[in-house]
């Protein structure tokens, strides 16, 4: 397993997918260290240690490179979510960017609307996203939402739904600022630690569950997804709305 992880790391390294390579190197190194502990043959142990040292050195170089890209505002990671893929709940997708210094979040998505719309459960999806932020490990105090008004008869339900989320967040010491724009088209999420995530479908990339009692209805990690692309950037100066 350690060798496979390192092989994946080398392949991603060669393809300049450095962030993914770093994760694979770290996984491979941890597994190889376990092998060294279990190996009694001293010659084998020495060979493993030499390889581990080489991989650690390369991982450290990649780490410095990724940090420099982040500082220069050039960091870019792309994740492709395939049609019907599972395992992409909000916690899984966002957790590595939500450290303890995150206190302010900006969400731009034109379709945070009521569940009767074609966008299906976008209001519930936004609620689930807020629940993830409340759970931590980040210490979010303010969430800014920029969306568009529901064009049909659901506008009052959209507003009342958002106000209910706003009131509920207040009970957890979180302020939700809501703004509406008729010209918004972009879908992006920004954290005040510099991370910016653009999802092609916004927060609404999950498929409708087969039924109210089907697997994946409650747990989004088990919910099949629509095909979409996630682009992750890092900038020192996260812009304000």
PDB file of C-alpha atoms in Angstrom:
ATOM      1  CA  UNK A   1       0.000   0.000   0.000  1.00  0.00           C
ATOM      2  CA  UNK A   2       2.895   2.356   0.791  1.00  0.00           C
ATOM      3  CA  UNK A   3       4.506   1.634  -2.565  1.00  0.00           C
ATOM      4  CA  UNK A   4       1.204   2.290  -4.351  1.00  0.00           C
ATOM      5  CA  UNK A   5       0.757   5.605  -2.557  1.00  0.00           C
ATOM      6  CA  UNK A   6       4.287   6.666  -3.476  1.00  0.00           C
ATOM      7  CA  UNK A   7       3.707   5.579  -7.083  1.00  0.00           C
ATOM      8  CA  UNK A   8       0.601   7.796  -7.215  1.00  0.00           C
ATOM      9  CA  UNK A   9       2.655  10.615  -5.707  1.00  0.00           C
ATOM     10  CA  UNK A  10       5.368  10.273  -8.354  1.00  0.00           C
ATOM     11  CA  UNK A  11       2.779  10.240 -11.156  1.00  0.00           C
ATOM     12  CA  UNK A  12       1.068  13.395  -9.838  1.00  0.00           C
ATOM     13  CA  UNK A  13       4.443  15.013  -9.224  1.00  0.00           C
ATOM     14  CA  UNK A  14       5.430  14.390 -12.853  1.00  0.00           C
ATOM     15  CA  UNK A  15       2.086  15.842 -14.002  1.00  0.00           C
ATOM     16  CA  UNK A  16       2.725  19.001 -11.892  1.00  0.00           C
ATOM     17  CA  UNK A  17      -0.298  18.212  -9.722  1.00  0.00           C
ATOM     18  CA  UNK A  18       1.738  19.176  -6.689  1.00  0.00           C
ATOM     19  CA  UNK A  19      -1.000  19.526  -4.041  1.00  0.00           C
ATOM     20  CA  UNK A  20      -2.263  15.998  -4.792  1.00  0.00           C
ATOM     21  CA  UNK A  21       1.307  14.667  -4.975  1.00  0.00           C
ATOM     22  CA  UNK A  22       2.064  16.062  -1.525  1.00  0.00           C
ATOM     23  CA  UNK A  23      -0.919  14.246   0.024  1.00  0.00           C
ATOM     24  CA  UNK A  24       0.141  10.968  -1.653  1.00  0.00           C
ATOM     25  CA  UNK A  25       3.783  11.351  -0.562  1.00  0.00           C
ATOM     26  CA  UNK A  26       2.683  11.918   3.044  1.00  0.00           C
ATOM     27  CA  UNK A  27       0.383   8.892   2.920  1.00  0.00           C
ATOM     28  CA  UNK A  28       3.116   6.721   1.386  1.00  0.00           C
ATOM     29  CA  UNK A  29       5.750   7.851   3.896  1.00  0.00           C
ATOM     30  CA  UNK A  30       3.453   7.040   6.848  1.00  0.00           C
ATOM     31  CA  UNK A  31       2.751   3.566   5.460  1.00  0.00           C
ATOM     32  CA  UNK A  32       6.450   2.870   4.745  1.00  0.00           C
ATOM     33  CA  UNK A  33       7.392   3.932   8.286  1.00  0.00           C
ATOM     34  CA  UNK A  34       4.991   1.273   9.564  1.00  0.00           C
ATOM     35  CA  UNK A  35       6.711  -1.275   7.312  1.00  0.00           C
ATOM     36  CA  UNK A  36      10.127  -0.323   8.731  1.00  0.00           C
ATOM     37  CA  UNK A  37       8.854  -0.900  12.282  1.00  0.00           C
ATOM     38  CA  UNK A  38       7.587  -4.362  11.341  1.00  0.00           C
ATOM     39  CA  UNK A  39      10.704  -5.408   9.362  1.00  0.00           C
ATOM     40  CA  UNK A  40      13.412  -7.364  11.182  1.00  0.00           C
ATOM     41  CA  UNK A  41      15.854  -7.613   8.265  1.00  0.00           C
ATOM     42  CA  UNK A  42      18.380  -4.785   8.833  1.00  0.00           C
ATOM     43  CA  UNK A  43      19.373  -4.582   5.147  1.00  0.00           C
ATOM     44  CA  UNK A  44      15.717  -4.123   4.136  1.00  0.00           C
ATOM     45  CA  UNK A  45      15.237  -1.588   6.905  1.00  0.00           C
ATOM     46  CA  UNK A  46      18.155   0.453   5.570  1.00  0.00           C
ATOM     47  CA  UNK A  47      16.784   0.413   2.023  1.00  0.00           C
ATOM     48  CA  UNK A  48      13.356   1.511   3.258  1.00  0.00           C
ATOM     49  CA  UNK A  49      14.892   4.296   5.356  1.00  0.00           C
ATOM     50  CA  UNK A  50      16.864   5.563   2.373  1.00  0.00           C
ATOM     51  CA  UNK A  51      13.742   5.657   0.188  1.00  0.00           C
ATOM     52  CA  UNK A  52      11.715   7.322   2.956  1.00  0.00           C
ATOM     53  CA  UNK A  53      14.436   9.979   3.291  1.00  0.00           C
ATOM     54  CA  UNK A  54      14.294  10.657  -0.462  1.00  0.00           C
ATOM     55  CA  UNK A  55      10.496  10.907  -0.448  1.00  0.00           C
ATOM     56  CA  UNK A  56      10.525  13.178   2.617  1.00  0.00           C
ATOM     57  CA  UNK A  57      13.008  15.480   0.922  1.00  0.00           C
ATOM     58  CA  UNK A  58      10.873  15.653  -2.230  1.00  0.00           C
ATOM     59  CA  UNK A  59       7.690  16.213  -0.186  1.00  0.00           C
ATOM     60  CA  UNK A  60       9.380  19.096   1.652  1.00  0.00           C
ATOM     61  CA  UNK A  61      10.398  20.671  -1.680  1.00  0.00           C
ATOM     62  CA  UNK A  62       6.826  20.369  -2.980  1.00  0.00           C
ATOM     63  CA  UNK A  63       5.459  21.835   0.251  1.00  0.00           C
ATOM     64  CA  UNK A  64       7.697  24.894  -0.160  1.00  0.00           C
ATOM     65  CA  UNK A  65       6.657  25.211  -3.814  1.00  0.00           C
ATOM     66  CA  UNK A  66       2.949  25.048  -2.936  1.00  0.00           C
ATOM     67  CA  UNK A  67       3.429  27.623  -0.164  1.00  0.00           C
ATOM     68  CA  UNK A  68       5.195  29.968  -2.593  1.00  0.00           C
ATOM     69  CA  UNK A  69       2.373  29.563  -5.131  1.00  0.00           C
ATOM     70  CA  UNK A  70      -0.116  30.442  -2.402  1.00  0.00           C
ATOM     71  CA  UNK A  71       1.860  33.515  -1.405  1.00  0.00           C
ATOM     72  CA  UNK A  72       2.197  34.616  -5.031  1.00  0.00           C
ATOM     73  CA  UNK A  73      -1.506  34.053  -5.663  1.00  0.00           C
ATOM     74  CA  UNK A  74      -0.732  31.408  -8.325  1.00  0.00           C
ATOM     75  CA  UNK A  75      -2.043  28.342  -6.531  1.00  0.00           C
ATOM     76  CA  UNK A  76      -4.681  26.421  -8.511  1.00  0.00           C
ATOM     77  CA  UNK A  77      -6.068  22.954  -7.871  1.00  0.00           C
ATOM     78  CA  UNK A  78      -8.836  21.402  -9.958  1.00  0.00           C
ATOM     79  CA  UNK A  79     -11.131  18.584  -8.855  1.00  0.00           C
ATOM     80  CA  UNK A  80     -13.403  16.862 -11.363  1.00  0.00           C
ATOM     81  CA  UNK A  81     -16.548  15.346  -9.894  1.00  0.00           C
ATOM     82  CA  UNK A  82     -17.770  12.671 -12.289  1.00  0.00           C
ATOM     83  CA  UNK A  83     -21.420  11.936 -13.052  1.00  0.00           C
ATOM     84  CA  UNK A  84     -22.941   9.778 -10.271  1.00  0.00           C
ATOM     85  CA  UNK A  85     -19.754   9.983  -8.165  1.00  0.00           C
ATOM     86  CA  UNK A  86     -20.180   9.747  -4.386  1.00  0.00           C
ATOM     87  CA  UNK A  87     -17.989  10.833  -1.489  1.00  0.00           C
ATOM     88  CA  UNK A  88     -18.204  14.564  -2.145  1.00  0.00           C
ATOM     89  CA  UNK A  89     -20.215  15.838   0.829  1.00  0.00           C
ATOM     90  CA  UNK A  90     -19.444  19.394   1.895  1.00  0.00           C
ATOM     91  CA  UNK A  91     -17.208  18.300   4.791  1.00  0.00           C
ATOM     92  CA  UNK A  92     -15.080  16.169   2.460  1.00  0.00           C
ATOM     93  CA  UNK A  93     -14.829  18.919  -0.158  1.00  0.00           C
ATOM     94  CA  UNK A  94     -14.125  21.886   2.116  1.00  0.00           C
ATOM     95  CA  UNK A  95     -12.509  20.508   5.283  1.00  0.00           C
ATOM     96  CA  UNK A  96      -8.869  21.048   4.278  1.00  0.00           C
ATOM     97  CA  UNK A  97      -9.520  24.769   3.707  1.00  0.00           C
ATOM     98  CA  UNK A  98     -11.426  25.404   6.936  1.00  0.00           C
ATOM     99  CA  UNK A  99      -8.790  25.897   9.598  1.00  0.00           C
ATOM    100  CA  UNK A 100      -9.318  27.604  12.951  1.00  0.00           C
ATOM    101  CA  UNK A 101      -8.542  31.103  11.660  1.00  0.00           C
ATOM    102  CA  UNK A 102     -11.570  31.137   9.339  1.00  0.00           C
ATOM    103  CA  UNK A 103     -14.032  33.620  10.842  1.00  0.00           C
ATOM    104  CA  UNK A 104     -15.677  35.132   7.746  1.00  0.00           C
ATOM    105  CA  UNK A 105     -17.167  33.458   4.674  1.00  0.00           C
ATOM    106  CA  UNK A 106     -18.534  34.852   1.394  1.00  0.00           C
ATOM    107  CA  UNK A 107     -20.953  32.810  -0.738  1.00  0.00           C
ATOM    108  CA  UNK A 108     -21.927  33.999  -4.221  1.00  0.00           C
ATOM    109  CA  UNK A 109     -24.543  31.782  -5.839  1.00  0.00           C
ATOM    110  CA  UNK A 110     -27.477  33.067  -7.914  1.00  0.00           C
ATOM    111  CA  UNK A 111     -29.683  30.056  -7.172  1.00  0.00           C
ATOM    112  CA  UNK A 112     -30.121  29.879  -3.393  1.00  0.00           C
ATOM    113  CA  UNK A 113     -33.856  29.537  -3.797  1.00  0.00           C
ATOM    114  CA  UNK A 114     -36.819  27.558  -2.546  1.00  0.00           C
ATOM    115  CA  UNK A 115     -36.933  23.798  -3.033  1.00  0.00           C
ATOM    116  CA  UNK A 116     -39.764  23.854  -5.602  1.00  0.00           C
ATOM    117  CA  UNK A 117     -37.430  25.443  -8.157  1.00  0.00           C
ATOM    118  CA  UNK A 118     -35.498  23.498 -10.805  1.00  0.00           C
ATOM    119  CA  UNK A 119     -32.460  24.079  -8.596  1.00  0.00           C
ATOM    120  CA  UNK A 120     -34.181  21.597  -6.245  1.00  0.00           C
ATOM    121  CA  UNK A 121     -32.893  21.752  -2.691  1.00  0.00           C
ATOM    122  CA  UNK A 122     -30.610  24.796  -2.984  1.00  0.00           C
ATOM    123  CA  UNK A 123     -31.942  26.428   0.200  1.00  0.00           C
ATOM    124  CA  UNK A 124     -31.432  23.174   2.100  1.00  0.00           C
ATOM    125  CA  UNK A 125     -27.977  22.835   0.554  1.00  0.00           C
ATOM    126  CA  UNK A 126     -27.072  26.306   1.802  1.00  0.00           C
ATOM    127  CA  UNK A 127     -28.393  25.329   5.244  1.00  0.00           C
ATOM    128  CA  UNK A 128     -26.218  22.197   5.211  1.00  0.00           C
ATOM    129  CA  UNK A 129     -23.217  24.323   4.213  1.00  0.00           C
ATOM    130  CA  UNK A 130     -23.925  26.632   7.172  1.00  0.00           C
ATOM    131  CA  UNK A 131     -24.227  23.622   9.499  1.00  0.00           C
ATOM    132  CA  UNK A 132     -20.771  22.483   8.388  1.00  0.00           C
ATOM    133  CA  UNK A 133     -19.345  25.931   9.227  1.00  0.00           C
ATOM    134  CA  UNK A 134     -21.012  25.940  12.656  1.00  0.00           C
ATOM    135  CA  UNK A 135     -19.561  22.509  13.500  1.00  0.00           C
ATOM    136  CA  UNK A 136     -16.003  23.760  13.007  1.00  0.00           C
ATOM    137  CA  UNK A 137     -13.048  23.490  13.379  1.00  0.00           C
ATOM    138  CA  UNK A 138     -13.342  27.048  12.042  1.00  0.00           C
ATOM    139  CA  UNK A 139     -14.733  29.824  14.249  1.00  0.00           C
ATOM    140  CA  UNK A 140     -17.064  31.497  11.767  1.00  0.00           C
ATOM    141  CA  UNK A 141     -18.686  34.696  12.998  1.00  0.00           C
ATOM    142  CA  UNK A 142     -20.004  36.172   9.740  1.00  0.00           C
ATOM    143  CA  UNK A 143     -21.399  34.661   6.544  1.00  0.00           C
ATOM    144  CA  UNK A 144     -22.113  36.918   3.553  1.00  0.00           C
ATOM    145  CA  UNK A 145     -24.575  35.554   0.996  1.00  0.00           C
ATOM    146  CA  UNK A 146     -25.045  37.168  -2.409  1.00  0.00           C
ATOM    147  CA  UNK A 147     -27.783  35.556  -4.475  1.00  0.00           C
ATOM    148  CA  UNK A 148     -30.641  36.512  -6.808  1.00  0.00           C
ATOM    149  CA  UNK A 149     -34.350  36.809  -6.107  1.00  0.00           C
ATOM    150  CA  UNK A 150     -36.643  33.959  -7.026  1.00  0.00           C
ATOM    151  CA  UNK A 151     -38.282  35.144 -10.247  1.00  0.00           C
ATOM    152  CA  UNK A 152     -41.593  33.386  -9.640  1.00  0.00           C
ATOM    153  CA  UNK A 153     -44.152  33.089  -6.898  1.00  0.00           C
ATOM    154  CA  UNK A 154     -41.596  31.499  -4.579  1.00  0.00           C
ATOM    155  CA  UNK A 155     -39.896  34.794  -3.704  1.00  0.00           C
ATOM    156  CA  UNK A 156     -41.660  35.156  -0.344  1.00  0.00           C
ATOM    157  CA  UNK A 157     -40.803  31.532   0.554  1.00  0.00           C
ATOM    158  CA  UNK A 158     -37.190  32.138  -0.492  1.00  0.00           C
ATOM    159  CA  UNK A 159     -36.944  35.206   1.743  1.00  0.00           C
ATOM    160  CA  UNK A 160     -38.696  33.559   4.706  1.00  0.00           C
ATOM    161  CA  UNK A 161     -36.434  30.494   4.355  1.00  0.00           C
ATOM    162  CA  UNK A 162     -33.292  32.620   4.344  1.00  0.00           C
ATOM    163  CA  UNK A 163     -34.548  34.658   7.304  1.00  0.00           C
ATOM    164  CA  UNK A 164     -35.173  31.427   9.223  1.00  0.00           C
ATOM    165  CA  UNK A 165     -31.592  30.306   8.521  1.00  0.00           C
ATOM    166  CA  UNK A 166     -30.415  33.780   9.562  1.00  0.00           C
ATOM    167  CA  UNK A 167     -32.275  33.572  12.876  1.00  0.00           C
ATOM    168  CA  UNK A 168     -31.059  30.034  13.559  1.00  0.00           C
ATOM    169  CA  UNK A 169     -27.431  31.029  12.912  1.00  0.00           C
ATOM    170  CA  UNK A 170     -27.846  33.939  15.328  1.00  0.00           C
ATOM    171  CA  UNK A 171     -28.485  31.374  18.079  1.00  0.00           C
ATOM    172  CA  UNK A 172     -24.953  30.085  17.399  1.00  0.00           C
ATOM    173  CA  UNK A 173     -23.367  33.530  17.440  1.00  0.00           C
ATOM    174  CA  UNK A 174     -23.097  33.705  13.642  1.00  0.00           C
ATOM    175  CA  UNK A 175     -24.316  36.704  11.619  1.00  0.00           C
ATOM    176  CA  UNK A 176     -25.741  36.021   8.146  1.00  0.00           C
ATOM    177  CA  UNK A 177     -25.738  39.042   5.840  1.00  0.00           C
ATOM    178  CA  UNK A 178     -28.019  38.561   2.813  1.00  0.00           C
ATOM    179  CA  UNK A 179     -27.828  40.614  -0.380  1.00  0.00           C
ATOM    180  CA  UNK A 180     -29.667  40.184  -3.671  1.00  0.00           C
ATOM    181  CA  UNK A 181     -28.397  41.017  -7.155  1.00  0.00           C
ATOM    182  CA  UNK A 182     -30.097  40.631 -10.530  1.00  0.00           C
ATOM    183  CA  UNK A 183     -26.756  40.560 -12.369  1.00  0.00           C
ATOM    184  CA  UNK A 184     -24.907  37.874 -10.389  1.00  0.00           C
ATOM    185  CA  UNK A 185     -23.683  34.944 -12.517  1.00  0.00           C
ATOM    186  CA  UNK A 186     -20.551  33.640 -10.777  1.00  0.00           C
ATOM    187  CA  UNK A 187     -20.634  30.871  -8.209  1.00  0.00           C
ATOM    188  CA  UNK A 188     -17.826  31.060  -5.702  1.00  0.00           C
ATOM    189  CA  UNK A 189     -17.087  30.605  -2.007  1.00  0.00           C
ATOM    190  CA  UNK A 190     -14.328  32.528  -0.231  1.00  0.00           C
ATOM    191  CA  UNK A 191     -12.835  32.152   3.233  1.00  0.00           C
ATOM    192  CA  UNK A 192     -10.889  34.904   4.981  1.00  0.00           C
ATOM    193  CA  UNK A 193      -7.814  32.659   5.242  1.00  0.00           C
ATOM    194  CA  UNK A 194      -7.285  33.237   1.512  1.00  0.00           C
ATOM    195  CA  UNK A 195      -8.961  30.163   0.004  1.00  0.00           C
ATOM    196  CA  UNK A 196     -11.446  30.590  -2.842  1.00  0.00           C
ATOM    197  CA  UNK A 197     -13.478  27.696  -4.271  1.00  0.00           C
ATOM    198  CA  UNK A 198     -15.409  27.891  -7.526  1.00  0.00           C
ATOM    199  CA  UNK A 199     -17.861  25.061  -8.200  1.00  0.00           C
ATOM    200  CA  UNK A 200     -19.385  24.902 -11.677  1.00  0.00           C
ATOM    201  CA  UNK A 201     -22.822  24.059 -10.270  1.00  0.00           C
ATOM    202  CA  UNK A 202     -22.481  26.028  -7.046  1.00  0.00           C
ATOM    203  CA  UNK A 203     -23.630  24.235  -3.887  1.00  0.00           C
ATOM    204  CA  UNK A 204     -26.285  22.362  -5.859  1.00  0.00           C
ATOM    205  CA  UNK A 205     -24.181  19.561  -7.371  1.00  0.00           C
ATOM    206  CA  UNK A 206     -26.053  16.692  -5.718  1.00  0.00           C
ATOM    207  CA  UNK A 207     -28.636  14.603  -7.516  1.00  0.00           C
ATOM    208  CA  UNK A 208     -32.175  14.259  -6.245  1.00  0.00           C
ATOM    209  CA  UNK A 209     -32.408  11.198  -3.948  1.00  0.00           C
ATOM    210  CA  UNK A 210     -34.429   8.256  -5.222  1.00  0.00           C
ATOM    211  CA  UNK A 211     -36.769   8.534  -2.254  1.00  0.00           C
ATOM    212  CA  UNK A 212     -37.101  10.044   1.203  1.00  0.00           C
ATOM    213  CA  UNK A 213     -35.894   6.800   2.750  1.00  0.00           C
ATOM    214  CA  UNK A 214     -33.114   5.951   0.299  1.00  0.00           C
ATOM    215  CA  UNK A 215     -29.428   5.838   1.202  1.00  0.00           C
ATOM    216  CA  UNK A 216     -27.893   9.234   0.556  1.00  0.00           C
ATOM    217  CA  UNK A 217     -30.987  11.225   1.501  1.00  0.00           C
ATOM    218  CA  UNK A 218     -29.447  12.358   4.811  1.00  0.00           C
ATOM    219  CA  UNK A 219     -25.741  11.687   4.296  1.00  0.00           C
ATOM    220  CA  UNK A 220     -24.414  13.743   1.375  1.00  0.00           C
ATOM    221  CA  UNK A 221     -21.231  11.647   1.214  1.00  0.00           C
ATOM    222  CA  UNK A 222     -23.477   8.829  -0.067  1.00  0.00           C
ATOM    223  CA  UNK A 223     -25.492  11.031  -2.448  1.00  0.00           C
ATOM    224  CA  UNK A 224     -24.648  10.686  -6.188  1.00  0.00           C
ATOM    225  CA  UNK A 225     -23.442  13.921  -7.801  1.00  0.00           C
ATOM    226  CA  UNK A 226     -23.941  15.696 -11.083  1.00  0.00           C
ATOM    227  CA  UNK A 227     -20.787  16.083 -13.146  1.00  0.00           C
ATOM    228  CA  UNK A 228     -19.045  19.359 -12.264  1.00  0.00           C
ATOM    229  CA  UNK A 229     -15.634  20.952 -11.836  1.00  0.00           C
ATOM    230  CA  UNK A 230     -14.249  22.432  -8.623  1.00  0.00           C
ATOM    231  CA  UNK A 231     -11.448  25.007  -8.920  1.00  0.00           C
ATOM    232  CA  UNK A 232      -9.497  25.973  -5.803  1.00  0.00           C
ATOM    233  CA  UNK A 233      -7.368  29.116  -5.633  1.00  0.00           C
ATOM    234  CA  UNK A 234      -5.437  30.882  -2.914  1.00  0.00           C
ATOM    235  CA  UNK A 235      -4.935  34.608  -2.644  1.00  0.00           C
ATOM    236  CA  UNK A 236      -3.463  36.657   0.177  1.00  0.00           C
ATOM    237  CA  UNK A 237      -6.137  39.290  -0.226  1.00  0.00           C
ATOM    238  CA  UNK A 238      -9.628  37.792  -0.330  1.00  0.00           C
ATOM    239  CA  UNK A 239     -11.819  40.411  -1.970  1.00  0.00           C
ATOM    240  CA  UNK A 240     -14.866  41.813  -0.247  1.00  0.00           C
ATOM    241  CA  UNK A 241     -18.307  41.962  -1.821  1.00  0.00           C
TER     242      UNK A 241
END
